[in-house]
Structures are given as C-alpha cells and as structure tokens.
Amino acid sequence: MKQGKRMAERIGGMQDEKVALVFSGGVGLGAYQAGAYAELHEQGGRQPEWLVGSSIGAVNAAIIAGNPPERRVERLRQFWEAAPGELGPLTTVLAIPPAHGPWRQAYNWMSVLQARLFGRPGLFRPHLLLPGVAGEDALGVYDLAPLRARLEELVDFERLNGGEARVTVVTVDVSTGEEVVFDTRHGGGRIEPEHLLASCGFLPDFAPVEIGGRLLGDGGLAANTPLDAVLGERAAEDLLCFVLDLFARDGGRPQSLEAAVARRRDLIFANQSRKSMEAHQREHRLRAMIGRLDGRMPAELRNDPELASVLAEGIARAVTVLHLSYRAPADEVAEKPFDFSPATLAERWDAGALDMAEALRTLARVQKAATRAPGLASHAIRR
C-alpha cells in the first residue's frame, strides 16, 4: 500500500509531462492491456491524457476514454469477463481447466475451436458464408455486430469525443494501403462505433468498414502497434509513453511445429514495433542535436533562410517510453488470439498488471537516477 502511495505521488507529480498509452492489436490478447491499465489506475494517481489504439487496442482505449475515471476499470472488467460467455459444446468437456501441461493445452485448443466455429458473445459471430445469406461479397469470416452492441452499452461516445483524454484510432485503407487516422483533437472528427469496428477489420477474419467512401481495415495491416501517431507528433512538452504490445520480439527457440507458428506471429508483429521504435529514437536524437545547435548559433546564421528551415526541425523534448510486451506461457496455443477461455483471459489480465507494476518500478528508478534530457529513451520491461 505504501509503495502504491509513493508511486501515485511520483506519477501524479509529473505535471509538466504528457502521459500517453499506446495499445496494439491482438484480439483476445487484449485482456493483458486491460490488466495493465487497471494496475496503472490503482498506482498511478494521474490519468493518461492521450490514448492511441489499433484493433482490440482501440476498443480498450475507447472503453477507458468513454467512461469517468472511477468507472474505467469496472467497465474493462465487464467487457473482458463477459468475453468468455457460457461454456460451449467443446469446453464443457473440461468445465474446470487444468492449471498447466498437455491437458491445459488441449483445453485452450478447444476454446480456440469453439471461438472459430461459434464466435464469441459480445465480440463476433460467424457469417453464414452462403450465396444469398451473408451475401457473395462478404469480406470477413466473422460479423462484428455483437461488438458494436457491446461498445454502445459500455462506452459513452459523447464523453469519448469531448472528454479529458485525447483518443486516436488507427485504420488502413485496404485499397491504397494508406494509414488513416481518426483523432478526437486534431482534425480527425468524431470517433463512433464504426471507426472502432474498422480498426478491428483484420482480413479475412473480420471485414473492413466503409467510412467516407473509403474501405478501412485493421491498423495492424500497416503497424500493429501504432507508435507513429504518438512519437511522430511535433510537440514541445515532454512525454511519458506506455506502450502495451501484445506480441514479444524476444522469446525461446521453438521446440515444436505449433510453437514455430506462434513464434512466427510474434516476430512479424513485434519486429514492426522494434523497427519503428529505432527509427523514432534516431529522429528524436537528431532533432535534439538540431535544437542544441540552434541555441549556439549566431543570430545572423539563424536568420539565413536555408539554415532556418533546418533549425525549425529541432525540438528540445524529452520522451520516455516504457515498452511492455505480452509473453504467453508455454501452454498457450499457436492460435492464442482466439483463445477466450476464462482462465486464459484472467491470466493475461494478471500478467498485464504484473508487467505494469514492474514498469512503474523501472520508471521510479529512471527518474531517480537521471535528469531528463532531450531525445527518446526507451525501456523494455522484463519480469
């Protein structure tokens, strides 16, 4: 309790620093993000000013921003605890899930098969992919209508669009491949349920959504963790950014075909994040150097038109990134994003809470050890 109070004082004291959360996509893995936010809410004392998300990350961001602070964790729990639904025809075989080992893997696979065959209450249901039933032009295997209804129940979209937190949702134009961003503060207009469904449109599982004449799909089709929206913004104030990635770049050597399939997905998505982070670190370092150069230059040189355009790129801004990544235990299965068993979702929530607690301890050490300097410092969180 004392540790939580000290952490609240530390986070709450960073009044000159904007706090942002970046949520990646990953379907059922999103329970990890909910648990991480719950821990931040309990220990942090200060609410994030900016929430950025893609796919299920956009859904979590909307639930947080679309509710008053005192109800956010409650709403997240309602969403994720309802996701398993009732025991279905497959998981009733093992009504009480084994803790670990081969039987737990079998249980997890039955949960995946159940979701794939019958859908998930409050999230998605299978299309009847027959001519004249779902339509020959159906672009997704599953229908997200249950998710729309759930969002309308749990999210106050008036608060989301005019509330305390800025919200950014990332999608992709599936025709051009262009990233399309919706933002409640900077020219992106209102965010409504269809924008969140579009961000979840990961082909061919979930269909894209037409908005404003453009067919928009999952932001993960461009970058599963939308770092560019936050780290690419030109701003003067310092930034503290928590990145909640649902796939981990580092991991063990796969020992089976199933493990190899799971590792492939981790590497594809997590390496996107790593390359983006490295690019932003280089950019922020260069901008900080230009900012220092500007302060040392004689006035006559600063006024030179050619140099002025270069010096304008300098920013004396300190950015601290705490990068959390979900690391699935050994008995999770290759199709882990579609495992919605109650036991698995609870474990993911707890993993997120533990990782966020470690991130806050890391933050305390970083802030105690060094003064903030212009540039981007990224800290990978490992338990």
CSV table of C-alpha atoms in Angstrom, one decimal:
chain,number,residue,atom,x,y,z
A,1,MET,CA,0.0,0.0,0.0
A,2,LYS,CA,2.8,2.4,0.9
A,3,GLN,CA,4.6,1.5,-2.4
A,4,GLY,CA,1.4,2.3,-4.3
A,5,LYS,CA,1.1,5.7,-2.5
A,6,ARG,CA,4.7,6.6,-3.3
A,7,MET,CA,4.2,5.7,-6.9
A,8,ALA,CA,1.0,7.7,-7.1
A,9,GLU,CA,2.9,10.7,-5.7
A,10,ARG,CA,5.7,10.2,-8.3
A,11,ILE,CA,3.3,9.8,-11.3
A,12,GLY,CA,1.0,12.5,-10.1
A,13,GLY,CA,3.9,14.9,-9.8
A,14,MET,CA,4.8,14.8,-13.4
A,15,GLN,CA,2.5,17.7,-14.3
A,16,ASP,CA,4.8,19.1,-17.0
A,17,GLU,CA,4.8,15.7,-18.8
A,18,LYS,CA,2.1,14.4,-21.1
A,19,VAL,CA,1.1,10.8,-20.3
A,20,ALA,CA,0.1,8.6,-23.3
A,21,LEU,CA,-0.9,4.9,-23.6
A,22,VAL,CA,-0.4,3.0,-26.9
A,23,PHE,CA,-2.4,-0.2,-27.4
A,24,SER,CA,-1.6,-2.7,-30.1
A,25,GLY,CA,-3.9,-5.2,-31.7
A,26,GLY,CA,-4.2,-8.9,-30.9
A,27,VAL,CA,-7.9,-10.0,-30.4
A,28,GLY,CA,-8.2,-12.0,-27.2
A,29,LEU,CA,-4.7,-11.0,-26.0
A,30,GLY,CA,-6.1,-7.5,-25.3
A,31,ALA,CA,-7.0,-8.7,-21.7
A,32,TYR,CA,-3.3,-8.1,-21.0
A,33,GLN,CA,-3.8,-4.4,-21.8
A,34,ALA,CA,-6.8,-4.1,-19.6
A,35,GLY,CA,-4.9,-5.6,-16.6
A,36,ALA,CA,-2.0,-3.2,-17.2
A,37,TYR,CA,-4.3,-0.2,-17.2
A,38,ALA,CA,-6.0,-1.4,-14.1
A,39,GLU,CA,-2.6,-1.5,-12.3
A,40,LEU,CA,-1.7,1.9,-13.6
A,41,HIS,CA,-5.0,3.3,-12.5
A,42,GLU,CA,-4.5,1.8,-9.0
A,43,GLN,CA,-1.0,3.0,-8.5
A,44,GLY,CA,-0.6,6.0,-10.9
A,45,GLY,CA,-2.8,8.7,-9.4
A,46,ARG,CA,-2.8,10.5,-12.8
A,47,GLN,CA,-4.9,9.6,-15.7
A,48,PRO,CA,-3.4,9.4,-19.3
A,49,GLU,CA,-4.1,12.5,-21.4
A,50,TRP,CA,-3.8,10.5,-24.7
A,51,LEU,CA,-4.9,7.0,-25.7
A,52,VAL,CA,-3.9,5.5,-29.0
A,53,GLY,CA,-5.0,2.2,-30.3
A,54,SER,CA,-5.4,-0.2,-33.2
A,55,SER,CA,-7.8,-3.2,-33.4
A,56,ILE,CA,-8.6,-4.5,-29.9
A,57,GLY,CA,-6.3,-1.8,-28.6
A,58,ALA,CA,-8.6,0.8,-30.0
A,59,VAL,CA,-11.5,-0.9,-28.2
A,60,ASN,CA,-9.7,-0.9,-24.9
A,61,ALA,CA,-8.8,2.8,-25.4
A,62,ALA,CA,-12.4,3.6,-26.2
A,63,ILE,CA,-13.7,1.9,-23.1
A,64,ILE,CA,-11.2,3.8,-20.9
A,65,ALA,CA,-11.8,7.2,-22.6
A,66,GLY,CA,-15.6,6.7,-22.8
A,67,ASN,CA,-16.1,6.4,-19.0
A,68,PRO,CA,-15.3,8.6,-16.0
A,69,PRO,CA,-12.0,7.6,-14.3
A,70,GLU,CA,-13.8,5.9,-11.3
A,71,ARG,CA,-15.6,3.5,-13.7
A,72,ARG,CA,-12.9,2.7,-16.2
A,73,VAL,CA,-11.6,-0.5,-14.6
A,74,GLU,CA,-15.1,-1.7,-13.8
A,75,ARG,CA,-16.1,-1.3,-17.5
A,76,LEU,CA,-13.0,-3.1,-18.7
A,77,ARG,CA,-13.8,-6.0,-16.4
A,78,GLN,CA,-17.3,-6.1,-17.7
A,79,PHE,CA,-16.0,-6.3,-21.2
A,80,TRP,CA,-13.4,-8.9,-20.7
A,81,GLU,CA,-15.2,-11.0,-18.1
A,82,ALA,CA,-18.2,-11.3,-20.5
A,83,ALA,CA,-16.0,-12.2,-23.4
A,84,PRO,CA,-15.7,-15.9,-22.5
A,85,GLY,CA,-19.5,-16.3,-22.5
A,86,GLU,CA,-21.1,-19.5,-21.4
A,87,LEU,CA,-19.4,-22.8,-21.6
A,88,GLY,CA,-19.9,-24.2,-25.1
A,89,PRO,CA,-20.1,-27.6,-26.6
A,90,LEU,CA,-16.4,-28.1,-26.6
A,91,THR,CA,-15.2,-26.5,-23.4
A,92,THR,CA,-17.8,-28.4,-21.3
A,93,VAL,CA,-15.6,-31.4,-21.8
A,94,LEU,CA,-13.3,-29.7,-19.3
A,95,ALA,CA,-15.5,-27.5,-17.2
A,96,ILE,CA,-12.6,-26.9,-14.8
A,97,PRO,CA,-9.5,-26.0,-16.8
A,98,PRO,CA,-6.3,-27.8,-15.8
A,99,ALA,CA,-3.6,-25.5,-14.4
A,100,HIS,CA,-0.7,-26.4,-16.8
A,101,GLY,CA,0.6,-29.0,-19.1
A,102,PRO,CA,-0.8,-31.0,-22.0
A,103,TRP,CA,-4.4,-31.1,-20.7
A,104,ARG,CA,-4.3,-27.3,-20.4
A,105,GLN,CA,-3.1,-27.0,-24.0
A,106,ALA,CA,-6.0,-29.3,-25.0
A,107,TYR,CA,-8.4,-27.1,-23.1
A,108,ASN,CA,-7.0,-24.0,-24.8
A,109,TRP,CA,-7.3,-25.6,-28.2
A,110,MET,CA,-11.0,-26.4,-27.5
A,111,SER,CA,-11.6,-22.8,-26.5
A,112,VAL,CA,-10.0,-21.7,-29.8
A,113,LEU,CA,-12.1,-24.1,-31.9
A,114,GLN,CA,-15.2,-23.0,-30.1
A,115,ALA,CA,-14.5,-19.4,-30.9
A,116,ARG,CA,-13.6,-20.2,-34.5
A,117,LEU,CA,-16.8,-22.3,-35.0
A,118,PHE,CA,-19.4,-20.5,-33.0
A,119,GLY,CA,-17.9,-17.0,-32.3
A,120,ARG,CA,-17.7,-15.1,-29.0
A,121,PRO,CA,-20.6,-13.5,-27.2
A,122,GLY,CA,-20.3,-9.7,-27.2
A,123,LEU,CA,-17.5,-9.8,-29.8
A,124,PHE,CA,-18.2,-11.6,-33.0
A,125,ARG,CA,-20.3,-14.3,-34.6
A,126,PRO,CA,-19.6,-16.4,-37.8
A,127,HIS,CA,-21.1,-15.3,-41.1
A,128,LEU,CA,-23.2,-17.8,-42.9
A,129,LEU,CA,-20.9,-17.7,-46.0
A,130,LEU,CA,-23.6,-18.9,-48.4
A,131,PRO,CA,-24.8,-17.0,-51.5
A,132,GLY,CA,-27.9,-15.1,-50.7
A,133,VAL,CA,-27.4,-15.4,-46.9
A,134,ALA,CA,-24.4,-13.3,-45.9
A,135,GLY,CA,-24.0,-12.1,-49.5
A,136,GLU,CA,-21.4,-13.2,-52.0
A,137,ASP,CA,-19.5,-10.0,-51.3
A,138,ALA,CA,-18.9,-10.8,-47.6
A,139,LEU,CA,-15.3,-9.9,-46.9
A,140,GLY,CA,-14.9,-11.4,-43.4
A,141,VAL,CA,-15.5,-14.8,-41.9
A,142,TYR,CA,-17.0,-13.2,-38.8
A,143,ASP,CA,-19.5,-10.5,-38.1
A,144,LEU,CA,-18.6,-7.8,-35.6
A,145,ALA,CA,-22.2,-6.7,-34.9
A,146,PRO,CA,-22.1,-8.1,-31.3
A,147,LEU,CA,-19.0,-5.9,-30.6
A,148,ARG,CA,-20.9,-2.9,-31.9
A,149,ALA,CA,-23.8,-3.6,-29.5
A,150,ARG,CA,-21.3,-4.1,-26.6
A,151,LEU,CA,-19.5,-0.9,-27.3
A,152,GLU,CA,-22.7,1.1,-27.4
A,153,GLU,CA,-23.5,-0.4,-24.0
A,154,LEU,CA,-20.1,0.2,-22.3
A,155,VAL,CA,-18.9,3.4,-24.0
A,156,ASP,CA,-20.2,7.0,-23.7
A,157,PHE,CA,-19.2,8.3,-27.1
A,158,GLU,CA,-20.1,11.9,-26.1
A,159,ARG,CA,-17.5,11.6,-23.3
A,160,LEU,CA,-15.0,9.9,-25.6
A,161,ASN,CA,-15.2,12.7,-28.2
A,162,GLY,CA,-15.3,15.5,-25.7
A,163,GLY,CA,-13.7,14.1,-22.6
A,164,GLU,CA,-10.5,14.7,-20.7
A,165,ALA,CA,-8.4,12.3,-22.8
A,166,ARG,CA,-7.5,12.6,-26.4
A,167,VAL,CA,-8.2,9.4,-28.4
A,168,THR,CA,-6.5,8.3,-31.6
A,169,VAL,CA,-7.7,5.3,-33.6
A,170,VAL,CA,-5.6,3.9,-36.5
A,171,THR,CA,-7.0,2.2,-39.6
A,172,VAL,CA,-5.7,1.3,-43.1
A,173,ASP,CA,-7.3,2.0,-46.4
A,174,VAL,CA,-7.4,-1.6,-47.8
A,175,SER,CA,-7.4,-0.3,-51.4
A,176,THR,CA,-4.4,2.0,-51.3
A,177,GLY,CA,-2.6,0.7,-48.2
A,178,GLU,CA,-2.6,4.2,-46.7
A,179,GLU,CA,-2.8,4.6,-43.0
A,180,VAL,CA,-6.0,6.5,-42.0
A,181,VAL,CA,-6.0,8.1,-38.5
A,182,PHE,CA,-9.0,9.3,-36.6
A,183,ASP,CA,-8.3,11.7,-33.7
A,184,THR,CA,-10.7,13.5,-31.3
A,185,ARG,CA,-8.5,16.5,-31.0
A,186,HIS,CA,-6.7,17.1,-34.3
A,187,GLY,CA,-8.9,17.2,-37.4
A,188,GLY,CA,-10.0,13.6,-37.4
A,189,GLY,CA,-13.6,14.3,-36.5
A,190,ARG,CA,-15.7,12.2,-34.1
A,191,ILE,CA,-14.9,8.6,-33.3
A,192,GLU,CA,-18.0,6.4,-33.4
A,193,PRO,CA,-18.5,2.6,-33.2
A,194,GLU,CA,-17.9,2.1,-36.9
A,195,HIS,CA,-14.4,3.6,-36.6
A,196,LEU,CA,-13.6,1.1,-33.9
A,197,LEU,CA,-15.0,-1.8,-36.0
A,198,ALA,CA,-13.0,-0.6,-39.0
A,199,SER,CA,-9.8,-0.7,-36.9
A,200,CYS,CA,-10.7,-4.3,-36.0
A,201,GLY,CA,-11.2,-5.3,-39.7
A,202,PHE,CA,-8.3,-7.7,-39.9
A,203,LEU,CA,-8.8,-9.5,-43.2
A,204,PRO,CA,-10.0,-12.2,-43.8
A,205,ASP,CA,-11.2,-12.8,-40.2
A,206,PHE,CA,-13.1,-9.5,-39.8
A,207,ALA,CA,-14.5,-7.4,-42.6
A,208,PRO,CA,-13.3,-3.8,-43.2
A,209,VAL,CA,-15.8,-1.0,-42.9
A,210,GLU,CA,-16.6,1.7,-45.5
A,211,ILE,CA,-16.3,5.2,-44.0
A,212,GLY,CA,-16.4,8.4,-46.1
A,213,GLY,CA,-16.1,6.4,-49.3
A,214,ARG,CA,-13.0,4.5,-48.2
A,215,LEU,CA,-12.9,0.9,-47.2
A,216,LEU,CA,-11.0,0.8,-43.9
A,217,GLY,CA,-9.5,-2.2,-42.2
A,218,ASP,CA,-7.3,-3.1,-39.2
A,219,GLY,CA,-4.5,-0.7,-38.3
A,220,GLY,CA,-2.3,-3.8,-37.8
A,221,LEU,CA,-2.2,-4.1,-41.6
A,222,ALA,CA,0.3,-1.2,-41.5
A,223,ALA,CA,1.7,-1.3,-38.0
A,224,ASN,CA,0.2,-3.4,-35.3
A,225,THR,CA,1.5,-1.1,-32.6
A,226,PRO,CA,0.7,2.5,-33.7
A,227,LEU,CA,3.8,4.2,-32.3
A,228,ASP,CA,3.9,6.8,-35.2
A,229,ALA,CA,0.8,8.5,-34.0
A,230,VAL,CA,2.4,9.5,-30.7
A,231,LEU,CA,6.2,9.5,-31.3
A,232,GLY,CA,5.9,11.2,-34.7
A,233,GLU,CA,4.0,14.2,-33.4
A,234,ARG,CA,5.8,17.5,-33.2
A,235,ALA,CA,5.2,18.9,-29.7
A,236,ALA,CA,7.0,21.0,-27.2
A,237,GLU,CA,6.0,19.2,-23.9
A,238,ASP,CA,7.9,16.2,-22.6
A,239,LEU,CA,6.2,12.8,-23.0
A,240,LEU,CA,5.8,9.7,-20.9
A,241,CYS,CA,4.5,6.9,-23.1
A,242,PHE,CA,3.5,3.4,-22.0
A,243,VAL,CA,3.5,1.0,-25.0
A,244,LEU,CA,1.4,-2.1,-24.4
A,245,ASP,CA,2.4,-4.6,-27.1
A,246,LEU,CA,0.6,-7.9,-27.4
A,247,PHE,CA,3.5,-9.7,-29.1
A,248,ALA,CA,7.0,-10.1,-27.8
A,249,ARG,CA,10.1,-9.8,-30.0
A,250,ASP,CA,12.4,-11.9,-27.8
A,251,GLY,CA,11.5,-15.5,-26.9
A,252,GLY,CA,12.8,-19.0,-26.7
A,253,ARG,CA,13.7,-21.4,-29.5
A,254,PRO,CA,10.6,-23.2,-30.7
A,255,GLN,CA,10.5,-26.9,-29.9
A,256,SER,CA,7.5,-27.9,-32.0
A,257,LEU,CA,5.7,-27.0,-35.2
A,258,GLU,CA,2.9,-25.4,-33.1
A,259,ALA,CA,5.5,-23.3,-31.2
A,260,ALA,CA,7.1,-22.3,-34.5
A,261,VAL,CA,3.7,-21.0,-35.8
A,262,ALA,CA,3.2,-18.9,-32.7
A,263,ARG,CA,6.8,-17.6,-32.8
A,264,ARG,CA,6.3,-16.5,-36.4
A,265,ARG,CA,3.3,-14.3,-35.4
A,266,ASP,CA,5.3,-12.8,-32.5
A,267,LEU,CA,8.3,-12.0,-34.7
A,268,ILE,CA,6.2,-10.5,-37.6
A,269,PHE,CA,4.3,-8.0,-35.3
A,270,ALA,CA,7.0,-7.3,-32.7
A,271,ASN,CA,9.7,-6.5,-35.2
A,272,GLN,CA,7.3,-3.9,-36.7
A,273,SER,CA,7.4,-2.3,-33.3
A,274,ARG,CA,11.1,-2.6,-32.8
A,275,LYS,CA,11.9,-1.0,-36.2
A,276,SER,CA,9.5,1.8,-35.6
A,277,MET,CA,11.0,2.5,-32.2
A,278,GLU,CA,14.5,2.5,-33.5
A,279,ALA,CA,13.5,5.0,-36.3
A,280,HIS,CA,11.9,7.3,-33.8
A,281,GLN,CA,14.9,7.1,-31.5
A,282,ARG,CA,17.2,8.2,-34.4
A,283,GLU,CA,14.7,11.0,-35.3
A,284,HIS,CA,14.4,12.3,-31.8
A,285,ARG,CA,18.2,12.2,-31.3
A,286,LEU,CA,18.7,14.2,-34.5
A,287,ARG,CA,16.0,16.8,-33.5
A,288,ALA,CA,17.6,17.2,-30.1
A,289,MET,CA,21.0,17.8,-31.7
A,290,ILE,CA,19.5,20.4,-34.0
A,291,GLY,CA,17.8,22.1,-31.0
A,292,ARG,CA,21.1,22.3,-29.2
A,293,LEU,CA,22.8,23.7,-32.4
A,294,ASP,CA,20.2,26.3,-32.7
A,295,GLY,CA,20.9,27.7,-29.3
A,296,ARG,CA,24.6,28.0,-30.1
A,297,MET,CA,24.3,29.7,-33.5
A,298,PRO,CA,24.9,33.4,-34.1
A,299,ALA,CA,21.8,35.3,-34.9
A,300,GLU,CA,23.0,36.1,-38.5
A,301,LEU,CA,23.3,32.4,-39.2
A,302,ARG,CA,19.9,31.5,-37.6
A,303,ASN,CA,18.3,34.1,-39.9
A,304,ASP,CA,19.7,32.5,-43.0
A,305,PRO,CA,16.7,31.1,-45.0
A,306,GLU,CA,18.4,27.8,-45.8
A,307,LEU,CA,19.6,27.2,-42.3
A,308,ALA,CA,16.3,28.4,-40.8
A,309,SER,CA,14.3,25.5,-42.4
A,310,VAL,CA,16.8,23.0,-40.9
A,311,LEU,CA,16.8,24.6,-37.4
A,312,ALA,CA,13.0,24.6,-37.4
A,313,GLU,CA,13.2,20.8,-37.1
A,314,GLY,CA,14.9,21.0,-33.8
A,315,ILE,CA,12.9,20.1,-30.6
A,316,ALA,CA,14.2,20.2,-27.1
A,317,ARG,CA,11.8,17.5,-25.9
A,318,ALA,CA,12.4,14.5,-23.6
A,319,VAL,CA,10.4,11.4,-24.3
A,320,THR,CA,10.4,8.4,-22.0
A,321,VAL,CA,9.0,5.1,-23.4
A,322,LEU,CA,8.1,2.1,-21.2
A,323,HIS,CA,7.6,-0.8,-23.6
A,324,LEU,CA,5.6,-3.7,-22.1
A,325,SER,CA,5.1,-6.9,-24.2
A,326,TYR,CA,2.8,-9.8,-23.5
A,327,ARG,CA,4.7,-13.1,-23.2
A,328,ALA,CA,2.5,-16.1,-23.5
A,329,PRO,CA,3.2,-19.1,-21.1
A,330,ALA,CA,4.3,-22.4,-22.7
A,331,ASP,CA,0.8,-23.9,-22.6
A,332,GLU,CA,-0.8,-21.2,-24.7
A,333,VAL,CA,-1.5,-22.4,-28.3
A,334,ALA,CA,-0.5,-21.1,-31.7
A,335,GLU,CA,-3.9,-19.6,-32.2
A,336,LYS,CA,-3.7,-17.7,-28.9
A,337,PRO,CA,-5.5,-14.5,-30.1
A,338,PHE,CA,-8.7,-16.6,-30.4
A,339,ASP,CA,-8.4,-18.3,-27.0
A,340,PHE,CA,-11.1,-16.7,-24.9
A,341,SER,CA,-11.3,-19.2,-22.1
A,342,PRO,CA,-12.0,-17.6,-18.7
A,343,ALA,CA,-8.8,-19.0,-17.2
A,344,THR,CA,-6.6,-17.7,-20.0
A,345,LEU,CA,-8.2,-14.2,-20.0
A,346,ALA,CA,-7.7,-14.0,-16.3
A,347,GLU,CA,-4.0,-15.0,-16.6
A,348,ARG,CA,-3.5,-12.3,-19.3
A,349,TRP,CA,-5.1,-9.7,-17.1
A,350,ASP,CA,-2.8,-10.6,-14.2
A,351,ALA,CA,0.2,-10.7,-16.5
A,352,GLY,CA,-0.6,-7.1,-17.6
A,353,ALA,CA,-0.9,-6.0,-14.0
A,354,LEU,CA,2.4,-7.5,-13.0
A,355,ASP,CA,4.2,-6.0,-16.0
A,356,MET,CA,2.8,-2.6,-15.3
A,357,ALA,CA,3.9,-2.8,-11.7
A,358,GLU,CA,7.4,-3.6,-13.0
A,359,ALA,CA,7.2,-0.7,-15.5
A,360,LEU,CA,6.3,1.7,-12.7
A,361,ARG,CA,9.3,0.5,-10.6
A,362,THR,CA,11.5,1.0,-13.6
A,363,LEU,CA,10.1,4.5,-14.1
A,364,ALA,CA,10.9,5.3,-10.5
A,365,ARG,CA,14.5,4.1,-10.9
A,366,VAL,CA,15.0,6.0,-14.1
A,367,GLN,CA,13.6,9.3,-12.7
A,368,LYS,CA,15.7,9.0,-9.6
A,369,ALA,CA,18.9,8.2,-11.5
A,370,ALA,CA,19.0,10.8,-14.2
A,371,THR,CA,17.7,14.2,-15.2
A,372,ARG,CA,15.6,14.4,-18.3
A,373,ALA,CA,17.4,15.2,-21.5
A,374,PRO,CA,16.1,15.9,-25.0
A,375,GLY,CA,15.7,12.8,-27.0
A,376,LEU,CA,13.9,9.5,-26.7
A,377,ALA,CA,14.8,6.9,-24.1
A,378,SER,CA,13.1,3.5,-24.5
A,379,HIS,CA,13.0,0.9,-21.6
A,380,ALA,CA,11.9,-2.7,-22.4
A,381,ILE,CA,10.1,-4.1,-19.4
A,382,ARG,CA,11.1,-7.6,-18.4
A,383,ARG,CA,9.9,-9.5,-15.3
